[in-house]
PDB file of C-alpha atoms and ligand atoms in Angstrom:
ATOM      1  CA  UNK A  25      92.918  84.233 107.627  1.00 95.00           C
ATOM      2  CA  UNK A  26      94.232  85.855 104.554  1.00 98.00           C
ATOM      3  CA  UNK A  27      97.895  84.805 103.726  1.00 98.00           C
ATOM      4  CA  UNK A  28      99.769  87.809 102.405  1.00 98.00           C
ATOM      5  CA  UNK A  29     103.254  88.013 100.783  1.00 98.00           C
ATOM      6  CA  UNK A  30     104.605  91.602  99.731  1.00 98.00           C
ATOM      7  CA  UNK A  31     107.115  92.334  97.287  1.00 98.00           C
ATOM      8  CA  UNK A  32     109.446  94.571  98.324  1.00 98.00           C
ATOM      9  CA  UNK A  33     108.806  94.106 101.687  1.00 98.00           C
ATOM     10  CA  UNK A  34     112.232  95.980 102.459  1.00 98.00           C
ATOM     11  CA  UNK A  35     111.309  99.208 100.695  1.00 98.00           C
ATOM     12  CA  UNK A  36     109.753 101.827 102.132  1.00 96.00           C
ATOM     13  CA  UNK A  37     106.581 101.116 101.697  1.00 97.00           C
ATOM     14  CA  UNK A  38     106.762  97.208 101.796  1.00 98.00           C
ATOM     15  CA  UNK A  39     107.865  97.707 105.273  1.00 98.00           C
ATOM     16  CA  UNK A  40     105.366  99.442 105.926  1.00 98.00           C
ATOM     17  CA  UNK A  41     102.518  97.597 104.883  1.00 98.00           C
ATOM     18  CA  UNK A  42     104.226  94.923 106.031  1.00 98.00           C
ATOM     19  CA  UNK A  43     103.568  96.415 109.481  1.00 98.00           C
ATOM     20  CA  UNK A  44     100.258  97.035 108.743  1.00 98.00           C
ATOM     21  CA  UNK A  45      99.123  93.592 107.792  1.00 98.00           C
ATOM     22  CA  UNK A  46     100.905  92.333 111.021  1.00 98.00           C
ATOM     23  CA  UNK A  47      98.677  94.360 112.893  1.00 98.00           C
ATOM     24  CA  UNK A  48      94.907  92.609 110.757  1.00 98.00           C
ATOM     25  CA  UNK A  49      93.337  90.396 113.112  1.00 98.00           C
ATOM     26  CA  UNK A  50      92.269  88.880 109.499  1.00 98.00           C
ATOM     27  CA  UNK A  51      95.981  89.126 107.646  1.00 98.00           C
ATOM     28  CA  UNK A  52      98.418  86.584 108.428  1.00 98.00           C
ATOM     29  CA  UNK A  53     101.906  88.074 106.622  1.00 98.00           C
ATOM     30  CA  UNK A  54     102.885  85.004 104.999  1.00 98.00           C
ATOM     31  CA  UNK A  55     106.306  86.186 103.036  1.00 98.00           C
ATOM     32  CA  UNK A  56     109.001  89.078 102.835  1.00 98.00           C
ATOM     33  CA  UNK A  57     110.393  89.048  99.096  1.00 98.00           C
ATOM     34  CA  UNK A  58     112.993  91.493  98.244  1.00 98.00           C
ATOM     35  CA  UNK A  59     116.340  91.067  96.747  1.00 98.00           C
ATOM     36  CA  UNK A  60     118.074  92.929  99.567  1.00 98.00           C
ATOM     37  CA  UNK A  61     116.330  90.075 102.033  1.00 98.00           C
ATOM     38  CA  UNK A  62     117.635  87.507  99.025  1.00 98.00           C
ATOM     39  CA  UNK A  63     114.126  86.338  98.998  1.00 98.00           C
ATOM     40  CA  UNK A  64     113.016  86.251  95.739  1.00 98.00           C
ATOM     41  CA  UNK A  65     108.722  86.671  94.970  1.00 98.00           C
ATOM     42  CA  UNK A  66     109.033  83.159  93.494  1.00 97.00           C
ATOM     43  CA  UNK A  67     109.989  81.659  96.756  1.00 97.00           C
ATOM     44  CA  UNK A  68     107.287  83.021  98.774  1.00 98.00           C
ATOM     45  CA  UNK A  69     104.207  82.077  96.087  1.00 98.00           C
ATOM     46  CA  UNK A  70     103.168  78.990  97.241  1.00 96.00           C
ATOM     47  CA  UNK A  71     102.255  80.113 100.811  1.00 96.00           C
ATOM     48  CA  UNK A  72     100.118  83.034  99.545  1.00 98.00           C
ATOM     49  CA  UNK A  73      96.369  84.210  98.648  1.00 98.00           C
ATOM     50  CA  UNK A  74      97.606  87.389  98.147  1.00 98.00           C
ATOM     51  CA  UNK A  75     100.871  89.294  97.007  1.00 98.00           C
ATOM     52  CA  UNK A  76     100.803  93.159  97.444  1.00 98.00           C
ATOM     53  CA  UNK A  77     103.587  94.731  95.158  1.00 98.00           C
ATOM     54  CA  UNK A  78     105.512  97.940  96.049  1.00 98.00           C
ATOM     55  CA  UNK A  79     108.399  97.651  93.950  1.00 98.00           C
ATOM     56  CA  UNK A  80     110.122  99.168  90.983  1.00 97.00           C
ATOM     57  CA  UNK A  81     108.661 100.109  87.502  1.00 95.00           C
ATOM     58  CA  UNK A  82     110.925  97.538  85.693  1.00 96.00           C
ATOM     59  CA  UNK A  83     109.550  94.737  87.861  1.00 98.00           C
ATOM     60  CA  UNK A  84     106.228  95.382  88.627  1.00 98.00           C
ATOM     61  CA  UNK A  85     104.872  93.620  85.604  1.00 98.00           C
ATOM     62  CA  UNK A  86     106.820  90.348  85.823  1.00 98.00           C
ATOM     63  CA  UNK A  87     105.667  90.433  89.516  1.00 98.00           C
ATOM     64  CA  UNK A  88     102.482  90.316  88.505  1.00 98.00           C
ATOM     65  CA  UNK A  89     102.284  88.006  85.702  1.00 98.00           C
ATOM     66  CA  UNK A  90     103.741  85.674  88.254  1.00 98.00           C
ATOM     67  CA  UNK A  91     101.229  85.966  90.905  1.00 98.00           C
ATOM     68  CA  UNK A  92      98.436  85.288  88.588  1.00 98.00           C
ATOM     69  CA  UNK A  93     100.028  82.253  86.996  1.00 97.00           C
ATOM     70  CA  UNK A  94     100.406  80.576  90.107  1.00 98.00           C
ATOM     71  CA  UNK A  95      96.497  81.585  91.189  1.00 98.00           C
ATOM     72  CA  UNK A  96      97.906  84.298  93.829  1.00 98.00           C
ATOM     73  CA  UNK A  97      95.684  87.855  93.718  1.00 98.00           C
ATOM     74  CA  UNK A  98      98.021  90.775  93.158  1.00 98.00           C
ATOM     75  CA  UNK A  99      97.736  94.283  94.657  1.00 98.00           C
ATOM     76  CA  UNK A 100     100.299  96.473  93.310  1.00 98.00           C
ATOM     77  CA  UNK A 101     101.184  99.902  94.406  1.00 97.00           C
ATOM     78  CA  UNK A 102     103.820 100.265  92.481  1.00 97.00           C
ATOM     79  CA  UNK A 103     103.793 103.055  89.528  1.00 93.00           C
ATOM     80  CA  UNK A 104     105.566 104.067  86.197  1.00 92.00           C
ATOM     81  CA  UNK A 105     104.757 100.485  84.633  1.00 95.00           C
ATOM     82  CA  UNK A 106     102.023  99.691  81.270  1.00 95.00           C
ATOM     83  CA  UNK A 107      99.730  96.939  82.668  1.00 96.00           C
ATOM     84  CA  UNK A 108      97.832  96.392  79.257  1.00 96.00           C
ATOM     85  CA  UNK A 109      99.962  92.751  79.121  1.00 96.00           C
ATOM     86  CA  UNK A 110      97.232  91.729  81.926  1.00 96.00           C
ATOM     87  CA  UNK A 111      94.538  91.708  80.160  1.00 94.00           C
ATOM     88  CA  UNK A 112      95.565  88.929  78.288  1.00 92.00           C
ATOM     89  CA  UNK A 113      94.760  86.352  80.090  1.00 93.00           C
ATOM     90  CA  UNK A 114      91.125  86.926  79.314  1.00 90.00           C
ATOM     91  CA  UNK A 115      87.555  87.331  81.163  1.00 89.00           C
ATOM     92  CA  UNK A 116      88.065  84.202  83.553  1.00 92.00           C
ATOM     93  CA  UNK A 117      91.972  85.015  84.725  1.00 96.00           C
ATOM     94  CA  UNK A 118      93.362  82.252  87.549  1.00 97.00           C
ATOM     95  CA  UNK A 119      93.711  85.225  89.595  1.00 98.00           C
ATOM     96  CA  UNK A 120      93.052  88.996  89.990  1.00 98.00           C
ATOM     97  CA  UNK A 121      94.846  91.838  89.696  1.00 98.00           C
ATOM     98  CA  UNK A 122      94.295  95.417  91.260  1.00 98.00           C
ATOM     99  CA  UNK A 123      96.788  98.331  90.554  1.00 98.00           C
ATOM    100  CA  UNK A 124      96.136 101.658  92.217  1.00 96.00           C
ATOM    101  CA  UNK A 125      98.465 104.841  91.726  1.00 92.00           C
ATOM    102  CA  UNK A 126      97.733 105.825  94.905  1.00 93.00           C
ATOM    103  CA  UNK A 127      96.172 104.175  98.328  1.00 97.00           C
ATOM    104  CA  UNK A 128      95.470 107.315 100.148  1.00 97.00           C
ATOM    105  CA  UNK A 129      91.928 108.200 100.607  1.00 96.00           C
ATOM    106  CA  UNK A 130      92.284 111.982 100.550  1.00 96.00           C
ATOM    107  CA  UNK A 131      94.424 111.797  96.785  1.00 97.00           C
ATOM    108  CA  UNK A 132      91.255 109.773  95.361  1.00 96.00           C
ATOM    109  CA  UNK A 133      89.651 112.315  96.402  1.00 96.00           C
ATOM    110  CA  UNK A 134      91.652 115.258  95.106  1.00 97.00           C
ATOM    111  CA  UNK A 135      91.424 113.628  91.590  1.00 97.00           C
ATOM    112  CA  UNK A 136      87.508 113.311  91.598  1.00 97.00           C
ATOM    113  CA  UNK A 137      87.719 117.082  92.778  1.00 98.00           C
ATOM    114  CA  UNK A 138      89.417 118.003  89.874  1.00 98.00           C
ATOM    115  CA  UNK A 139      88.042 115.927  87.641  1.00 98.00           C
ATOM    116  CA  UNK A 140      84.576 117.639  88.422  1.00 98.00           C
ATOM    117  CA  UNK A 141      86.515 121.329  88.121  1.00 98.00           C
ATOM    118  CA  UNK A 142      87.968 120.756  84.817  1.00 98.00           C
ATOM    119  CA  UNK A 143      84.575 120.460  83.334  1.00 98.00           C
ATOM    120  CA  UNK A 144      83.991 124.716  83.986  1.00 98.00           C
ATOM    121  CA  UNK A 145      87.751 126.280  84.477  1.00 98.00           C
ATOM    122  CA  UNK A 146      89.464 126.974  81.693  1.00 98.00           C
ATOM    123  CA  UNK A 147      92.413 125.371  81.945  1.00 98.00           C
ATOM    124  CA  UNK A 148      94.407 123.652  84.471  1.00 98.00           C
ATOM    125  CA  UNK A 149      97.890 122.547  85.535  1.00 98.00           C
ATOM    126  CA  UNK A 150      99.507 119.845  87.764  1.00 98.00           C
ATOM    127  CA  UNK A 151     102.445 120.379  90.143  1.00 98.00           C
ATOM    128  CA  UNK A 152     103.325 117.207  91.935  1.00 98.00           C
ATOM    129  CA  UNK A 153     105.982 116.824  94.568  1.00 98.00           C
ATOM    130  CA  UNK A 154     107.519 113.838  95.759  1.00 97.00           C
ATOM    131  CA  UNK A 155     110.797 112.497  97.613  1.00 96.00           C
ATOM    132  CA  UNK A 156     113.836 112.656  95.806  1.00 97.00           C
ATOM    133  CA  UNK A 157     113.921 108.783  95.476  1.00 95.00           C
ATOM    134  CA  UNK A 158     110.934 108.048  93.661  1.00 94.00           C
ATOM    135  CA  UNK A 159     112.098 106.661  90.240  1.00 91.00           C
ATOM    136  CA  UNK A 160     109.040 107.494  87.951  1.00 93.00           C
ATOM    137  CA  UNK A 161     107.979 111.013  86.995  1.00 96.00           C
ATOM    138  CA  UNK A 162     105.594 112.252  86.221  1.00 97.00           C
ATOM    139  CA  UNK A 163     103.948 110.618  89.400  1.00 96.00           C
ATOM    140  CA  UNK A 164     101.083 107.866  88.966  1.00 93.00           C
ATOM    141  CA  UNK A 165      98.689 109.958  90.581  1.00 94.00           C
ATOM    142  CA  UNK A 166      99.329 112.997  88.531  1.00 97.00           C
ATOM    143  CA  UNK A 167      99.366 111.084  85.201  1.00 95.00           C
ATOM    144  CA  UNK A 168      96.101 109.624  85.595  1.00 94.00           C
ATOM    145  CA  UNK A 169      94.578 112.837  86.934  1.00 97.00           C
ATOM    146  CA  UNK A 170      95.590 114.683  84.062  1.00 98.00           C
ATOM    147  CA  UNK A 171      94.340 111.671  81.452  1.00 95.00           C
ATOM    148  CA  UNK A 172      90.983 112.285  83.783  1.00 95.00           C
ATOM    149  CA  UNK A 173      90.527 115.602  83.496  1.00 98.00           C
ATOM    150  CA  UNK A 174      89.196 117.861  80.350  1.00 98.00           C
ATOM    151  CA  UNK A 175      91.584 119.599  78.052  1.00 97.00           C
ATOM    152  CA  UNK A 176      95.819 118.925  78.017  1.00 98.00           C
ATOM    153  CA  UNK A 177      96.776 119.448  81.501  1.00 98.00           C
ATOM    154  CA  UNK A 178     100.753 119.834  81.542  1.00 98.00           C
ATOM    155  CA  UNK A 179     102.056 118.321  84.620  1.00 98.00           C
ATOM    156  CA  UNK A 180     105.470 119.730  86.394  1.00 98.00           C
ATOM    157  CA  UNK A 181     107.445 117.119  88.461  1.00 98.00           C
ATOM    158  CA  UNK A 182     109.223 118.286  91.817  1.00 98.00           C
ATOM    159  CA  UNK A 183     111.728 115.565  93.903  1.00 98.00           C
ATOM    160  CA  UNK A 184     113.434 116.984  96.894  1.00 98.00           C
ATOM    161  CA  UNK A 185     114.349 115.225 100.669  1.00 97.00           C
ATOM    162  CA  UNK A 186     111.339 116.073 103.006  1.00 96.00           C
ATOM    163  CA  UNK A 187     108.496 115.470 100.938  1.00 97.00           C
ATOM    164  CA  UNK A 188     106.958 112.462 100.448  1.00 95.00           C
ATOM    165  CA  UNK A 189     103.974 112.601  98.307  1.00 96.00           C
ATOM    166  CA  UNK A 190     102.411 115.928  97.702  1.00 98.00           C
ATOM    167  CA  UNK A 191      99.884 116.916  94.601  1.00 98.00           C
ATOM    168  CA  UNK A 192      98.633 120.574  93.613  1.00 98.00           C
ATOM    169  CA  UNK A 193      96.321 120.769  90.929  1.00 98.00           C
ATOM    170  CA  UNK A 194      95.375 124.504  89.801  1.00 98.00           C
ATOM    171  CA  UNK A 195      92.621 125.814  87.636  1.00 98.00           C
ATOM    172  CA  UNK A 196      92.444 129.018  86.049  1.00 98.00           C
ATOM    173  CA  UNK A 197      89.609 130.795  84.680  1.00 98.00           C
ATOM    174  CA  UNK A 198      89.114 134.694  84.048  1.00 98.00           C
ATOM    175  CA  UNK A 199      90.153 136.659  87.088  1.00 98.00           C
ATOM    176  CA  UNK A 200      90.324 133.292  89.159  1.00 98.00           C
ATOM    177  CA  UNK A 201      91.990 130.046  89.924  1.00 98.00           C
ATOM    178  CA  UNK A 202      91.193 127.322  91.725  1.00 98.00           C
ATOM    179  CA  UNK A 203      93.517 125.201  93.455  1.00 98.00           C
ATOM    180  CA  UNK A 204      93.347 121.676  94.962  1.00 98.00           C
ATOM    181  CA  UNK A 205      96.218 120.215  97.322  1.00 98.00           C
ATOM    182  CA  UNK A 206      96.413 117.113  98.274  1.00 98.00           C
ATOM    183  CA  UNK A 207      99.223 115.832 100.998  1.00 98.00           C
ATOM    184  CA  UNK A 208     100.574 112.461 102.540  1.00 96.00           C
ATOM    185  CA  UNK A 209     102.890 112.856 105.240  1.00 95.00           C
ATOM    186  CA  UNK A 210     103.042 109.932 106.039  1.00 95.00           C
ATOM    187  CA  UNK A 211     103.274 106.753 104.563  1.00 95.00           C
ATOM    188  CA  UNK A 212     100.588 105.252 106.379  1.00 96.00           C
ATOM    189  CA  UNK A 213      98.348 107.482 105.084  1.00 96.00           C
ATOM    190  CA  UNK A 214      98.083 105.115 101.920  1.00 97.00           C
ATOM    191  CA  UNK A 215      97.407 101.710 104.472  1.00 98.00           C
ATOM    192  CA  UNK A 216      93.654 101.843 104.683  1.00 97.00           C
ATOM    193  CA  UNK A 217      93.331 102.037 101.353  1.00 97.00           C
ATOM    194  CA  UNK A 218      96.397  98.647 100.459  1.00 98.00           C
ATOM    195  CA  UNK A 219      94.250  96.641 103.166  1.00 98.00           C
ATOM    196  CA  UNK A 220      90.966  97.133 101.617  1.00 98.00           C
ATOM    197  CA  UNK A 221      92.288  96.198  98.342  1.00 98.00           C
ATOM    198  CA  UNK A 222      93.976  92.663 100.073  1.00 98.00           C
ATOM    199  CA  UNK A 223      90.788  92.064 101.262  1.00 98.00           C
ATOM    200  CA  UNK A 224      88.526  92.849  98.207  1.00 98.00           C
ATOM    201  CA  UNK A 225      91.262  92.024  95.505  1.00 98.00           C
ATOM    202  CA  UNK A 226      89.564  88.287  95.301  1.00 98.00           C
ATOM    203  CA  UNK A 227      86.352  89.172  94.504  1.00 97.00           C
ATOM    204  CA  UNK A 228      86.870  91.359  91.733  1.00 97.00           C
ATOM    205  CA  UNK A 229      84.155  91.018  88.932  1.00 95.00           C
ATOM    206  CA  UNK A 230      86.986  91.860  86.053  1.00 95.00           C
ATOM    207  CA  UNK A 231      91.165  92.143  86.323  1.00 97.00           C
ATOM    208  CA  UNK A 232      92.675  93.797  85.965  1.00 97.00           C
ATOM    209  CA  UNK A 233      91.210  96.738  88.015  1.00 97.00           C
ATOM    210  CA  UNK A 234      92.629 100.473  88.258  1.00 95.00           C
ATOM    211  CA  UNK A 235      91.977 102.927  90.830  1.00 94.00           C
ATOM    212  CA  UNK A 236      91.161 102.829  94.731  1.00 96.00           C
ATOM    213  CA  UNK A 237      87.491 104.403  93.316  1.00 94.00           C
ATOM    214  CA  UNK A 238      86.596 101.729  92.127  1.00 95.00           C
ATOM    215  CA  UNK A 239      86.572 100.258  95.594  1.00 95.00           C
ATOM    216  CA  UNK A 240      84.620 102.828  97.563  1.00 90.00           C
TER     217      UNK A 240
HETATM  218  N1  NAD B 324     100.187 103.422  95.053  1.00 66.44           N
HETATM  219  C1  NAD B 324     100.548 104.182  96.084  1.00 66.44           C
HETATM  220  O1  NAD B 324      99.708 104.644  96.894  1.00 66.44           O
HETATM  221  C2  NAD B 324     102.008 104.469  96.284  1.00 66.44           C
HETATM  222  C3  NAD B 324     102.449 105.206  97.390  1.00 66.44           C
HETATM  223  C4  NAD B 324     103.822 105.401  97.561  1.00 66.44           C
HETATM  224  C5  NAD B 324     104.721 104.850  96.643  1.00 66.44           C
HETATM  225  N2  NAD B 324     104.234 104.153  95.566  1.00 66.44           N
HETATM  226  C6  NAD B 324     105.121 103.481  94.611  1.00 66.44           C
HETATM  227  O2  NAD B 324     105.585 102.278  95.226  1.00 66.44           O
HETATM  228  C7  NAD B 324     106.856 101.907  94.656  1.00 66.44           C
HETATM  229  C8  NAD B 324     107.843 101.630  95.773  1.00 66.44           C
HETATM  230  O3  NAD B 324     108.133 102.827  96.457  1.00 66.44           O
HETATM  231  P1  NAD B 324     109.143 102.853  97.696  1.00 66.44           P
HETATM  232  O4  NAD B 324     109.298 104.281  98.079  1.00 66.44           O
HETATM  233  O5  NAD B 324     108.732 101.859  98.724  1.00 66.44           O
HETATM  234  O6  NAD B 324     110.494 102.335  96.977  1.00 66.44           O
HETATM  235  P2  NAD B 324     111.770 101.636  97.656  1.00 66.44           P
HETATM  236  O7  NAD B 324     112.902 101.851  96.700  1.00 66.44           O
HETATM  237  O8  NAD B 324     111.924 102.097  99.076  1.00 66.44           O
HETATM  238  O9  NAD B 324     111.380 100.071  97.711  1.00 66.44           O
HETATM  239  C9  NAD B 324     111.342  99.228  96.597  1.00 66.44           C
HETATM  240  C10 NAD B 324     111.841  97.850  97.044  1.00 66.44           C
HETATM  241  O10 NAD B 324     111.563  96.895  95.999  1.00 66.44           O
HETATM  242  C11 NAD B 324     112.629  95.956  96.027  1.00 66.44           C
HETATM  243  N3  NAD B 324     112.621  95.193  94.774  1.00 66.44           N
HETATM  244  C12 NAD B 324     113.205  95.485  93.581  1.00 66.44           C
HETATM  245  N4  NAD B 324     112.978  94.499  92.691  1.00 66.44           N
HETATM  246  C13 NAD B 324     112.240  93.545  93.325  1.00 66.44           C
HETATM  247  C14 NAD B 324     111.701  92.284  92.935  1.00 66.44           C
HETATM  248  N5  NAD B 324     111.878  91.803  91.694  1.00 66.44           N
HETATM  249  N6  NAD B 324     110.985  91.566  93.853  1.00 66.44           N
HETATM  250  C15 NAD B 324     110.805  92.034  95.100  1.00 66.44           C
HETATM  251  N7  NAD B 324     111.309  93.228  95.533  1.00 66.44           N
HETATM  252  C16 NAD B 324     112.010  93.979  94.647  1.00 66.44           C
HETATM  253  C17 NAD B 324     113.872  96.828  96.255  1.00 66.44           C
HETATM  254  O11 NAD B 324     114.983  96.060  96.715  1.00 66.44           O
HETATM  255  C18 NAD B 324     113.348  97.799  97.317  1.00 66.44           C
HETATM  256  O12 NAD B 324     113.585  97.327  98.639  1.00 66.44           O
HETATM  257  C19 NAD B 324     107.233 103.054  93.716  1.00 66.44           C
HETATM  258  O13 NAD B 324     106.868 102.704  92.388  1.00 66.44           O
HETATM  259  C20 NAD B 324     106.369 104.207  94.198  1.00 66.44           C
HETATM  260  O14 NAD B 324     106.088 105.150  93.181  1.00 66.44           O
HETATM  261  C21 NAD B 324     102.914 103.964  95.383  1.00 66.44           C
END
């Protein structure tokens, strides 16, 4: 059995991978941390092989420098945060670290999509749309689609109550545009993709690692 903590367990999506590693015949969940448990990450280290991270921008990093000081793989979902302080701990790290912008299968797929598009459209433009508590904009997702694709792709940042993570990326070429829409309407939607990672995160040939591609 894996033994994993989560960070933020009592967000909205800590609880709900939470849920989902409850329900791995593998996965044992070994910790909640969250400050509005008053559990902090620190307490919960020492009973861990893995920590997944859904937190804040502002904590995400600290999270993880953490986890791989005291030998504990890190999966972090969380977005808006550098992670170039990572790589300092060298080729042979005491643990791993893998940071995707977004779990869901279908979005990984929406950015190879336009990845391939950009190469023949003209030019292209991002409209992302998220809940209207998400801290970071532009999203993850959208910023490293746009640093993917060819050219300067501007990026336009919607946040109202109903969505929750939505991505439209449109191409335009003479007399024609192309668009590409990806949706999550559910927060599970991004679950296969967290659990894969838990179980994969150990045996990483490099760390940090960025992007649920890289996993497929
Ligand atoms: N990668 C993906 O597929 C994906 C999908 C959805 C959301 N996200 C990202 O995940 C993050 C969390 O989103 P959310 O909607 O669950 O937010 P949320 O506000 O519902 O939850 C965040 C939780 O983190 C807790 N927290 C704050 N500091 C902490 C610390 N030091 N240690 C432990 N817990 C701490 C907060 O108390 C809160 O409960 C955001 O950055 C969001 O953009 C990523």
């Amino acid at each position: 059995m894996t033994r994993v903590g989560v960070a933020g367990a009592a967000g909205r999506m800590g609880a709900t991978v939470c849920a989902a590693v409850e329900g791995a015949d593998d996965l044992e969940l070994s910790g909640r941390a969250d400050p509005a448990l008053g559990v902090e990450l620190a307490d919960i280290l020492d009973g861990c092989d893995v920590v997944v991270d859904f937190t804040t921008p502002d904590t995400a990093l600290e999270n993880a420098l953490a986890c791989v000081r005291a030998g504990v793989h890190a999966v972090v979902g969380t977005t808006g945060w550098d992670p170039s302080p990572l790589r300092e701990f060298g080729p042979n790290p005491p643990a791993n670290v893998f940071i995707a912008p977004n779990f869901a299968i279908g979005a990984v797929l929406m950015t190879r999509f336009a990845v391939e598009a950009s190469k023949y459209m003209a030019k292209a433009e991002i409209i992302e749309l998220h809940h209207d508590r998400k801290l970071d904009a532009p999203s993850g997702t959208a910023a490293r689609t746009a640093e993917l694709m060819e050219g300067e792709v501007p990026i336009h940042s919607v946040r109202l109550p109903g969505l929750v993570a939505h991505q439209e990326v449109i191409l335009g070429d003479v007399g024609q545009t192309l668009t590409i829409r990806h949706d999550s309407t559910d927060r599970t939607s991004f679950m296969p993709g967290v659990l894969l990672a838990i179980r994969r995160v150990g045996e990483l040939p490099e760390s940090p690692v960025i992007g649920l591609e890289h996993l497929l």
